[in-house]
PDB file of C-alpha atoms and ligand atoms in Angstrom:
ATOM      1  CA  UNK J 174      54.508  99.699  63.090  1.00  0.00           C
ATOM      2  CA  UNK J 175      57.756 100.512  64.912  1.00  0.00           C
ATOM      3  CA  UNK J 176      57.643  97.277  66.922  1.00  0.00           C
ATOM      4  CA  UNK J 177      57.301  95.282  63.704  1.00  0.00           C
ATOM      5  CA  UNK J 178      60.954  95.919  62.879  1.00  0.00           C
ATOM      6  CA  UNK J 179      62.216  96.155  66.461  1.00  0.00           C
ATOM      7  CA  UNK J 180      64.960  93.632  67.260  1.00  0.00           C
ATOM      8  CA  UNK J 181      65.275  94.623  70.929  1.00  0.00           C
ATOM      9  CA  UNK J 182      65.875  91.676  73.220  1.00  0.00           C
ATOM     10  CA  UNK J 183      67.161  89.481  70.394  1.00  0.00           C
ATOM     11  CA  UNK J 184      70.697  88.246  69.856  1.00  0.00           C
ATOM     12  CA  UNK J 185      72.049  88.135  66.313  1.00  0.00           C
ATOM     13  CA  UNK J 186      75.131  86.257  65.108  1.00  0.00           C
ATOM     14  CA  UNK J 187      76.537  87.610  61.840  1.00  0.00           C
ATOM     15  CA  UNK J 188      79.227  85.416  60.320  1.00  0.00           C
ATOM     16  CA  UNK J 189      82.054  87.063  58.428  1.00  0.00           C
ATOM     17  CA  UNK J 190      81.174  90.438  59.951  1.00  0.00           C
ATOM     18  CA  UNK J 191      84.547  92.035  60.682  1.00  0.00           C
ATOM     19  CA  UNK J 192      84.213  94.091  57.485  1.00  0.00           C
ATOM     20  CA  UNK J 193      82.220  94.674  54.303  1.00  0.00           C
ATOM     21  CA  UNK J 194      78.600  93.607  53.984  1.00  0.00           C
ATOM     22  CA  UNK J 195      78.737  91.588  57.203  1.00  0.00           C
ATOM     23  CA  UNK J 196      79.866  94.555  59.261  1.00  0.00           C
ATOM     24  CA  UNK J 197      77.225  96.798  57.678  1.00  0.00           C
ATOM     25  CA  UNK J 198      74.523  94.244  58.485  1.00  0.00           C
ATOM     26  CA  UNK J 199      75.813  93.935  62.056  1.00  0.00           C
ATOM     27  CA  UNK J 200      75.583  97.712  62.465  1.00  0.00           C
ATOM     28  CA  UNK J 201      72.073  97.717  61.004  1.00  0.00           C
ATOM     29  CA  UNK J 202      70.778  94.951  63.255  1.00  0.00           C
ATOM     30  CA  UNK J 203      72.346  96.624  66.286  1.00  0.00           C
ATOM     31  CA  UNK J 204      70.695  99.882  65.262  1.00  0.00           C
ATOM     32  CA  UNK J 205      67.380  97.995  65.240  1.00  0.00           C
ATOM     33  CA  UNK J 206      68.020  96.900  68.834  1.00  0.00           C
ATOM     34  CA  UNK J 207      69.690  93.505  68.494  1.00  0.00           C
ATOM     35  CA  UNK J 208      72.620  92.434  70.641  1.00  0.00           C
ATOM     36  CA  UNK J 209      75.067  91.541  67.899  1.00  0.00           C
ATOM     37  CA  UNK J 210      77.845  88.962  67.896  1.00  0.00           C
ATOM     38  CA  UNK J 211      80.511  89.621  65.290  1.00  0.00           C
ATOM     39  CA  UNK J 212      82.512  86.801  63.770  1.00  0.00           C
ATOM     40  CA  UNK J 213      85.585  86.324  61.645  1.00  0.00           C
ATOM     41  CA  UNK J 214      88.529  83.959  61.457  1.00  0.00           C
ATOM     42  CA  UNK J 215      90.991  86.381  63.080  1.00  0.00           C
ATOM     43  CA  UNK J 216      90.675  87.515  66.690  1.00  0.00           C
ATOM     44  CA  UNK J 217      92.414  90.847  65.980  1.00  0.00           C
ATOM     45  CA  UNK J 218      90.088  91.938  63.172  1.00  0.00           C
ATOM     46  CA  UNK J 219      87.036  90.786  65.138  1.00  0.00           C
ATOM     47  CA  UNK J 220      88.221  92.800  68.142  1.00  0.00           C
ATOM     48  CA  UNK J 221      88.765  95.859  65.954  1.00  0.00           C
ATOM     49  CA  UNK J 222      85.246  95.533  64.554  1.00  0.00           C
ATOM     50  CA  UNK J 223      83.751  95.167  68.046  1.00  0.00           C
ATOM     51  CA  UNK J 224      85.597  98.315  69.097  1.00  0.00           C
ATOM     52  CA  UNK J 225      84.129 100.166  66.099  1.00  0.00           C
ATOM     53  CA  UNK J 226      80.641  99.004  67.075  1.00  0.00           C
ATOM     54  CA  UNK J 227      81.226  99.991  70.708  1.00  0.00           C
ATOM     55  CA  UNK J 228      82.410 103.435  69.601  1.00  0.00           C
ATOM     56  CA  UNK J 229      79.058 103.818  67.826  1.00  0.00           C
ATOM     57  CA  UNK J 230      77.229 102.891  71.030  1.00  0.00           C
ATOM     58  CA  UNK J 231      76.100  99.484  69.822  1.00  0.00           C
ATOM     59  CA  UNK J 232      75.830  96.384  72.050  1.00  0.00           C
ATOM     60  CA  UNK J 233      78.308  94.100  70.328  1.00  0.00           C
ATOM     61  CA  UNK J 234      80.517  91.197  71.252  1.00  0.00           C
ATOM     62  CA  UNK J 235      82.750  89.102  69.064  1.00  0.00           C
ATOM     63  CA  UNK J 236      83.984  85.579  68.653  1.00  0.00           C
ATOM     64  CA  UNK J 237      86.676  84.484  66.237  1.00  0.00           C
ATOM     65  CA  UNK J 238      86.138  81.012  64.868  1.00  0.00           C
ATOM     66  CA  UNK J 239      86.311  79.248  61.510  1.00  0.00           C
ATOM     67  CA  UNK J 240      82.742  78.775  60.286  1.00  0.00           C
ATOM     68  CA  UNK J 241      83.897  75.985  57.969  1.00  0.00           C
ATOM     69  CA  UNK J 242      85.103  73.898  60.928  1.00  0.00           C
ATOM     70  CA  UNK J 243      82.236  72.010  62.563  1.00  0.00           C
ATOM     71  CA  UNK J 244      84.211  71.508  65.792  1.00  0.00           C
ATOM     72  CA  UNK J 245      85.030  75.214  66.085  1.00  0.00           C
ATOM     73  CA  UNK J 246      81.377  76.046  65.462  1.00  0.00           C
ATOM     74  CA  UNK J 247      80.196  73.492  68.038  1.00  0.00           C
ATOM     75  CA  UNK J 248      82.662  74.929  70.568  1.00  0.00           C
ATOM     76  CA  UNK J 249      81.365  78.453  69.941  1.00  0.00           C
ATOM     77  CA  UNK J 250      77.759  77.397  70.508  1.00  0.00           C
ATOM     78  CA  UNK J 251      78.749  75.381  73.590  1.00  0.00           C
ATOM     79  CA  UNK J 252      80.318  78.512  75.044  1.00  0.00           C
ATOM     80  CA  UNK J 253      77.157  80.512  74.307  1.00  0.00           C
ATOM     81  CA  UNK J 254      75.097  77.744  75.919  1.00  0.00           C
ATOM     82  CA  UNK J 255      77.302  78.000  78.991  1.00  0.00           C
ATOM     83  CA  UNK J 256      76.985  81.778  79.045  1.00  0.00           C
ATOM     84  CA  UNK J 257      73.205  81.664  78.601  1.00  0.00           C
ATOM     85  CA  UNK J 258      73.433  83.347  75.189  1.00  0.00           C
ATOM     86  CA  UNK J 259      70.655  82.329  72.800  1.00  0.00           C
ATOM     87  CA  UNK J 260      71.080  83.028  69.074  1.00  0.00           C
ATOM     88  CA  UNK J 261      67.698  84.292  67.837  1.00  0.00           C
ATOM     89  CA  UNK J 262      68.919  85.608  64.484  1.00  0.00           C
ATOM     90  CA  UNK J 263      71.648  84.096  62.312  1.00  0.00           C
ATOM     91  CA  UNK J 264      73.008  85.933  59.281  1.00  0.00           C
ATOM     92  CA  UNK J 265      75.115  83.535  57.217  1.00  0.00           C
ATOM     93  CA  UNK J 266      77.269  86.117  55.497  1.00  0.00           C
ATOM     94  CA  UNK J 267      80.740  84.551  55.542  1.00  0.00           C
ATOM     95  CA  UNK J 268      82.051  84.273  52.006  1.00  0.00           C
ATOM     96  CA  UNK J 269      85.065  84.561  49.777  1.00  0.00           C
ATOM     97  CA  UNK J 270      85.525  85.088  46.064  1.00  0.00           C
ATOM     98  CA  UNK J 271      88.072  83.307  43.845  1.00  0.00           C
ATOM     99  CA  UNK J 272      88.126  84.240  40.181  1.00  0.00           C
ATOM    100  CA  UNK J 273      89.641  81.678  37.778  1.00  0.00           C
ATOM    101  CA  UNK J 274      88.323  79.744  34.748  1.00  0.00           C
ATOM    102  CA  UNK J 275      86.982  76.308  35.699  1.00  0.00           C
ATOM    103  CA  UNK J 276      89.551  74.487  33.563  1.00  0.00           C
ATOM    104  CA  UNK J 277      92.320  76.138  35.579  1.00  0.00           C
ATOM    105  CA  UNK J 278      90.649  75.856  38.982  1.00  0.00           C
ATOM    106  CA  UNK J 279      92.417  73.627  41.511  1.00  0.00           C
ATOM    107  CA  UNK J 280      90.164  71.308  43.485  1.00  0.00           C
ATOM    108  CA  UNK J 281      91.516  72.829  46.696  1.00  0.00           C
ATOM    109  CA  UNK J 282      90.396  76.293  45.602  1.00  0.00           C
ATOM    110  CA  UNK J 283      86.989  74.964  44.529  1.00  0.00           C
ATOM    111  CA  UNK J 284      86.578  73.277  47.917  1.00  0.00           C
ATOM    112  CA  UNK J 285      87.642  76.360  49.870  1.00  0.00           C
ATOM    113  CA  UNK J 286      85.023  78.512  48.132  1.00  0.00           C
ATOM    114  CA  UNK J 287      82.274  75.902  48.540  1.00  0.00           C
ATOM    115  CA  UNK J 288      83.190  75.358  52.199  1.00  0.00           C
ATOM    116  CA  UNK J 289      83.254  79.054  53.062  1.00  0.00           C
ATOM    117  CA  UNK J 290      80.281  80.235  50.995  1.00  0.00           C
ATOM    118  CA  UNK J 291      77.898  77.273  51.319  1.00  0.00           C
ATOM    119  CA  UNK J 292      78.937  74.552  53.747  1.00  0.00           C
ATOM    120  CA  UNK J 293      79.490  77.080  56.535  1.00  0.00           C
ATOM    121  CA  UNK J 294      75.826  78.097  56.295  1.00  0.00           C
ATOM    122  CA  UNK J 295      74.836  74.460  56.828  1.00  0.00           C
ATOM    123  CA  UNK J 296      77.243  73.966  59.747  1.00  0.00           C
ATOM    124  CA  UNK J 297      76.304  77.136  61.636  1.00  0.00           C
ATOM    125  CA  UNK J 298      72.582  76.968  60.869  1.00  0.00           C
ATOM    126  CA  UNK J 299      72.424  73.354  62.063  1.00  0.00           C
ATOM    127  CA  UNK J 300      73.792  74.350  65.488  1.00  0.00           C
ATOM    128  CA  UNK J 301      71.556  77.415  65.693  1.00  0.00           C
ATOM    129  CA  UNK J 302      68.389  75.643  64.537  1.00  0.00           C
ATOM    130  CA  UNK J 303      68.878  72.713  66.937  1.00  0.00           C
ATOM    131  CA  UNK J 304      68.761  75.193  69.807  1.00  0.00           C
ATOM    132  CA  UNK J 305      65.912  77.286  68.391  1.00  0.00           C
ATOM    133  CA  UNK J 306      63.838  74.098  68.027  1.00  0.00           C
ATOM    134  CA  UNK J 307      64.778  72.851  71.508  1.00  0.00           C
ATOM    135  CA  UNK J 308      63.860  76.217  73.046  1.00  0.00           C
ATOM    136  CA  UNK J 309      60.597  76.303  71.126  1.00  0.00           C
ATOM    137  CA  UNK J 310      61.373  79.935  70.521  1.00  0.00           C
ATOM    138  CA  UNK J 311      61.597  79.935  66.746  1.00  0.00           C
ATOM    139  CA  UNK J 312      64.181  82.111  65.078  1.00  0.00           C
ATOM    140  CA  UNK J 313      65.454  83.812  61.960  1.00  0.00           C
ATOM    141  CA  UNK J 314      68.047  82.603  59.476  1.00  0.00           C
ATOM    142  CA  UNK J 315      69.164  84.938  56.692  1.00  0.00           C
ATOM    143  CA  UNK J 316      71.546  83.535  54.110  1.00  0.00           C
ATOM    144  CA  UNK J 317      73.512  85.816  51.811  1.00  0.00           C
ATOM    145  CA  UNK J 318      73.193  84.808  48.167  1.00  0.00           C
ATOM    146  CA  UNK J 319      74.147  86.722  45.074  1.00  0.00           C
ATOM    147  CA  UNK J 320      73.096  87.558  41.536  1.00  0.00           C
ATOM    148  CA  UNK J 321      75.015  84.367  40.856  1.00  0.00           C
ATOM    149  CA  UNK J 322      72.283  82.519  42.735  1.00  0.00           C
ATOM    150  CA  UNK J 323      70.348  83.083  39.509  1.00  0.00           C
ATOM    151  CA  UNK J 324      72.851  83.557  36.717  1.00  0.00           C
ATOM    152  CA  UNK J 325      76.450  82.658  35.984  1.00  0.00           C
ATOM    153  CA  UNK J 326      79.399  84.797  35.063  1.00  0.00           C
ATOM    154  CA  UNK J 327      82.573  83.302  33.598  1.00  0.00           C
ATOM    155  CA  UNK J 328      85.547  82.799  35.984  1.00  0.00           C
ATOM    156  CA  UNK J 329      83.508  82.613  39.212  1.00  0.00           C
ATOM    157  CA  UNK J 330      82.244  79.032  38.847  1.00  0.00           C
ATOM    158  CA  UNK J 331      82.864  77.856  42.407  1.00  0.00           C
ATOM    159  CA  UNK J 332      81.267  81.006  43.844  1.00  0.00           C
ATOM    160  CA  UNK J 333      78.282  80.621  41.485  1.00  0.00           C
ATOM    161  CA  UNK J 334      77.774  76.979  42.465  1.00  0.00           C
ATOM    162  CA  UNK J 335      77.947  77.929  46.134  1.00  0.00           C
ATOM    163  CA  UNK J 336      75.522  80.842  45.822  1.00  0.00           C
ATOM    164  CA  UNK J 337      73.117  78.723  43.783  1.00  0.00           C
ATOM    165  CA  UNK J 338      73.350  76.227  46.599  1.00  0.00           C
ATOM    166  CA  UNK J 339      72.585  78.969  49.124  1.00  0.00           C
ATOM    167  CA  UNK J 340      69.270  79.641  47.358  1.00  0.00           C
ATOM    168  CA  UNK J 341      68.263  75.982  47.493  1.00  0.00           C
ATOM    169  CA  UNK J 342      69.648  75.376  50.998  1.00  0.00           C
ATOM    170  CA  UNK J 343      67.432  78.273  52.123  1.00  0.00           C
ATOM    171  CA  UNK J 344      64.430  76.441  50.719  1.00  0.00           C
ATOM    172  CA  UNK J 345      65.560  73.179  52.334  1.00  0.00           C
ATOM    173  CA  UNK J 346      65.799  74.943  55.688  1.00  0.00           C
ATOM    174  CA  UNK J 347      62.258  76.233  55.219  1.00  0.00           C
ATOM    175  CA  UNK J 348      60.974  72.774  54.379  1.00  0.00           C
ATOM    176  CA  UNK J 349      62.349  71.367  57.634  1.00  0.00           C
ATOM    177  CA  UNK J 350      62.249  74.279  60.077  1.00  0.00           C
ATOM    178  CA  UNK J 351      59.231  76.463  59.229  1.00  0.00           C
ATOM    179  CA  UNK J 352      57.001  74.299  61.441  1.00  0.00           C
ATOM    180  CA  UNK J 353      59.284  75.253  64.335  1.00  0.00           C
ATOM    181  CA  UNK J 354      58.619  78.941  63.637  1.00  0.00           C
ATOM    182  CA  UNK J 355      62.032  79.428  62.096  1.00  0.00           C
ATOM    183  CA  UNK J 356      61.945  81.678  59.047  1.00  0.00           C
ATOM    184  CA  UNK J 357      64.861  80.972  56.705  1.00  0.00           C
ATOM    185  CA  UNK J 358      65.279  83.403  53.831  1.00  0.00           C
ATOM    186  CA  UNK J 359      68.074  84.879  51.728  1.00  0.00           C
ATOM    187  CA  UNK J 360      69.261  88.183  50.408  1.00  0.00           C
ATOM    188  CA  UNK J 361      70.730  88.360  46.906  1.00  0.00           C
ATOM    189  CA  UNK J 362      72.962  91.432  46.722  1.00  0.00           C
ATOM    190  CA  UNK J 363      73.769  92.926  43.349  1.00  0.00           C
ATOM    191  CA  UNK J 364      77.201  94.351  42.688  1.00  0.00           C
ATOM    192  CA  UNK J 365      78.100  96.081  45.953  1.00  0.00           C
ATOM    193  CA  UNK J 366      81.014  98.423  46.727  1.00  0.00           C
ATOM    194  CA  UNK J 367      83.085  96.095  48.928  1.00  0.00           C
ATOM    195  CA  UNK J 368      86.754  95.170  49.352  1.00  0.00           C
ATOM    196  CA  UNK J 369      85.993  91.811  47.718  1.00  0.00           C
ATOM    197  CA  UNK J 370      84.958  93.649  44.565  1.00  0.00           C
ATOM    198  CA  UNK J 371      87.711  96.276  44.601  1.00  0.00           C
ATOM    199  CA  UNK J 372      89.484  94.839  41.555  1.00  0.00           C
ATOM    200  CA  UNK J 373      86.205  94.952  39.614  1.00  0.00           C
ATOM    201  CA  UNK J 374      85.378  98.469  40.758  1.00  0.00           C
ATOM    202  CA  UNK J 375      88.773  99.679  39.544  1.00  0.00           C
ATOM    203  CA  UNK J 376      88.356  97.949  36.172  1.00  0.00           C
ATOM    204  CA  UNK J 377      86.796 100.550  33.862  1.00  0.00           C
ATOM    205  CA  UNK J 378      85.216  97.999  31.534  1.00  0.00           C
ATOM    206  CA  UNK J 379      83.723  95.976  34.399  1.00  0.00           C
ATOM    207  CA  UNK J 380      82.509  99.144  36.121  1.00  0.00           C
ATOM    208  CA  UNK J 381      80.787 100.174  32.881  1.00  0.00           C
ATOM    209  CA  UNK J 382      79.211  96.712  32.536  1.00  0.00           C
ATOM    210  CA  UNK J 383      77.784  96.840  36.057  1.00  0.00           C
ATOM    211  CA  UNK J 384      76.359 100.329  35.531  1.00  0.00           C
ATOM    212  CA  UNK J 385      74.818  99.413  32.158  1.00  0.00           C
ATOM    213  CA  UNK J 386      73.408  96.094  33.401  1.00  0.00           C
ATOM    214  CA  UNK J 387      71.119  97.443  36.110  1.00  0.00           C
ATOM    215  CA  UNK J 388      68.468 100.122  35.651  1.00  0.00           C
ATOM    216  CA  UNK J 389      69.734 102.009  38.716  1.00  0.00           C
ATOM    217  CA  UNK J 390      72.948 102.430  36.705  1.00  0.00           C
ATOM    218  CA  UNK J 391      75.240 102.187  39.717  1.00  0.00           C
ATOM    219  CA  UNK J 392      76.894  99.865  42.245  1.00  0.00           C
ATOM    220  CA  UNK J 393      75.078  99.271  45.509  1.00  0.00           C
ATOM    221  CA  UNK J 394      76.366 100.244  48.933  1.00  0.00           C
ATOM    222  CA  UNK J 395      76.635  97.737  51.825  1.00  0.00           C
ATOM    223  CA  UNK J 396      74.277  99.816  53.932  1.00  0.00           C
ATOM    224  CA  UNK J 397      71.592  99.446  51.244  1.00  0.00           C
ATOM    225  CA  UNK J 398      71.257  95.798  52.274  1.00  0.00           C
ATOM    226  CA  UNK J 399      70.438  96.648  55.900  1.00  0.00           C
ATOM    227  CA  UNK J 400      66.705  97.283  55.470  1.00  0.00           C
ATOM    228  CA  UNK J 401      66.109  93.878  53.917  1.00  0.00           C
ATOM    229  CA  UNK J 402      68.241  92.205  56.589  1.00  0.00           C
ATOM    230  CA  UNK J 403      66.288  93.907  59.396  1.00  0.00           C
ATOM    231  CA  UNK J 404      63.005  92.988  57.695  1.00  0.00           C
ATOM    232  CA  UNK J 405      63.974  89.322  57.375  1.00  0.00           C
ATOM    233  CA  UNK J 406      65.308  89.330  60.974  1.00  0.00           C
ATOM    234  CA  UNK J 407      62.146  90.879  62.436  1.00  0.00           C
ATOM    235  CA  UNK J 408      58.528  90.019  63.181  1.00  0.00           C
ATOM    236  CA  UNK J 409      57.613  91.822  59.967  1.00  0.00           C
ATOM    237  CA  UNK J 410      58.571  88.655  58.041  1.00  0.00           C
ATOM    238  CA  UNK J 411      56.956  86.074  60.338  1.00  0.00           C
ATOM    239  CA  UNK J 412      55.103  84.428  57.423  1.00  0.00           C
ATOM    240  CA  UNK J 413      57.916  84.732  54.862  1.00  0.00           C
ATOM    241  CA  UNK J 414      59.931  81.563  54.301  1.00  0.00           C
ATOM    242  CA  UNK J 415      62.295  80.155  51.715  1.00  0.00           C
ATOM    243  CA  UNK J 416      62.498  83.386  49.754  1.00  0.00           C
ATOM    244  CA  UNK J 417      65.482  85.158  48.263  1.00  0.00           C
ATOM    245  CA  UNK J 418      65.093  88.911  48.001  1.00  0.00           C
ATOM    246  CA  UNK J 419      67.352  90.529  45.432  1.00  0.00           C
ATOM    247  CA  UNK J 420      68.769  93.907  46.376  1.00  0.00           C
ATOM    248  CA  UNK J 421      70.330  94.546  42.994  1.00  0.00           C
ATOM    249  CA  UNK J 422      69.197  97.901  41.648  1.00  0.00           C
ATOM    250  CA  UNK J 423      66.714  96.078  39.419  1.00  0.00           C
ATOM    251  CA  UNK J 424      69.365  93.997  37.638  1.00  0.00           C
ATOM    252  CA  UNK J 425      67.342  90.767  37.483  1.00  0.00           C
ATOM    253  CA  UNK J 426      64.103  92.577  36.602  1.00  0.00           C
ATOM    254  CA  UNK J 427      65.198  93.791  33.188  1.00  0.00           C
ATOM    255  CA  UNK J 428      66.335  92.318  29.830  1.00  0.00           C
TER     256      UNK J 428
HETATM  257  C1  LIG F 771      82.082  88.806  40.735  1.00  0.00           C
HETATM  258  C2  LIG F 771      81.560  89.460  41.990  1.00  0.00           C
HETATM  259  C3  LIG F 771      80.128  89.025  42.267  1.00  0.00           C
HETATM  260  C4  LIG F 771      79.529  89.911  43.339  1.00  0.00           C
HETATM  261  C5  LIG F 771      78.122  89.537  43.732  1.00  0.00           C
HETATM  262  C6  LIG F 771      77.150  89.797  42.635  1.00  0.00           C
HETATM  263  O1  LIG F 771      83.277  88.464  40.675  1.00  0.00           O
HETATM  264  O2  LIG F 771      81.279  88.666  39.794  1.00  0.00           O
HETATM  265  O3  LIG F 771      82.398  89.178  43.093  1.00  0.00           O
HETATM  266  O4  LIG F 771      80.152  87.684  42.628  1.00  0.00           O
HETATM  267  O5  LIG F 771      80.314  89.853  44.499  1.00  0.00           O
HETATM  268  O6  LIG F 771      78.054  88.213  44.167  1.00  0.00           O
HETATM  269  O7  LIG F 771      75.841  89.510  43.108  1.00  0.00           O
END
């Protein structure tokens, strides 16, 4: 049973992993034995995160690049090719939130959210999958969705469209890549205690809504997503494809 979830000998790239959910997932995959590559847009925050991982005894490296820029992504993979680094597990976690009613939303803000939360998963997964297929080694792709992959909330329209797209892009990846032994799945976090949600956490009415809307009656913690991420990154999910697993305290299960 222990080998079923063992990630030893595998290399995992986690996008947007200098903090928050991404950093928690990076820690969890490293704890399961993976050699983890952290990513973010800023070299200083990536370096700080790598240092934190090192201090915990985890095998981690980092590479700062913009996951919305196909040339930057191609350059990153070319460097890994040169260094003999093979990405076996890709966690597409990079994401931003931008809260504004649709009628007030600038196209530039819409595009930035779509690019970061959805298009980046296409760009990075394309480079990773091309190599997994060429190596004949298969691989794991785990996309990070949201409750908004299923339902909408006012003022987060661009985010909702992107996360809905993540659910269907995950299925599209399965349709094309499952035959190459690549399992593409998604995790749909509920409301998690992260910096991105700080304004919501501090809003008494929103906090009460979150706690009354899920039967666990609380916010989730980033580390509570790790088990599902390790499962979907491991041999334990070798026949699971195109799924989105909601880690939401039961939110979507109840009326
Ligand atoms: C919001 C939040 C949500 C959560 C999460 C819920 O403004 O409603 O940011 O989007 O982050 O995605 O699953």
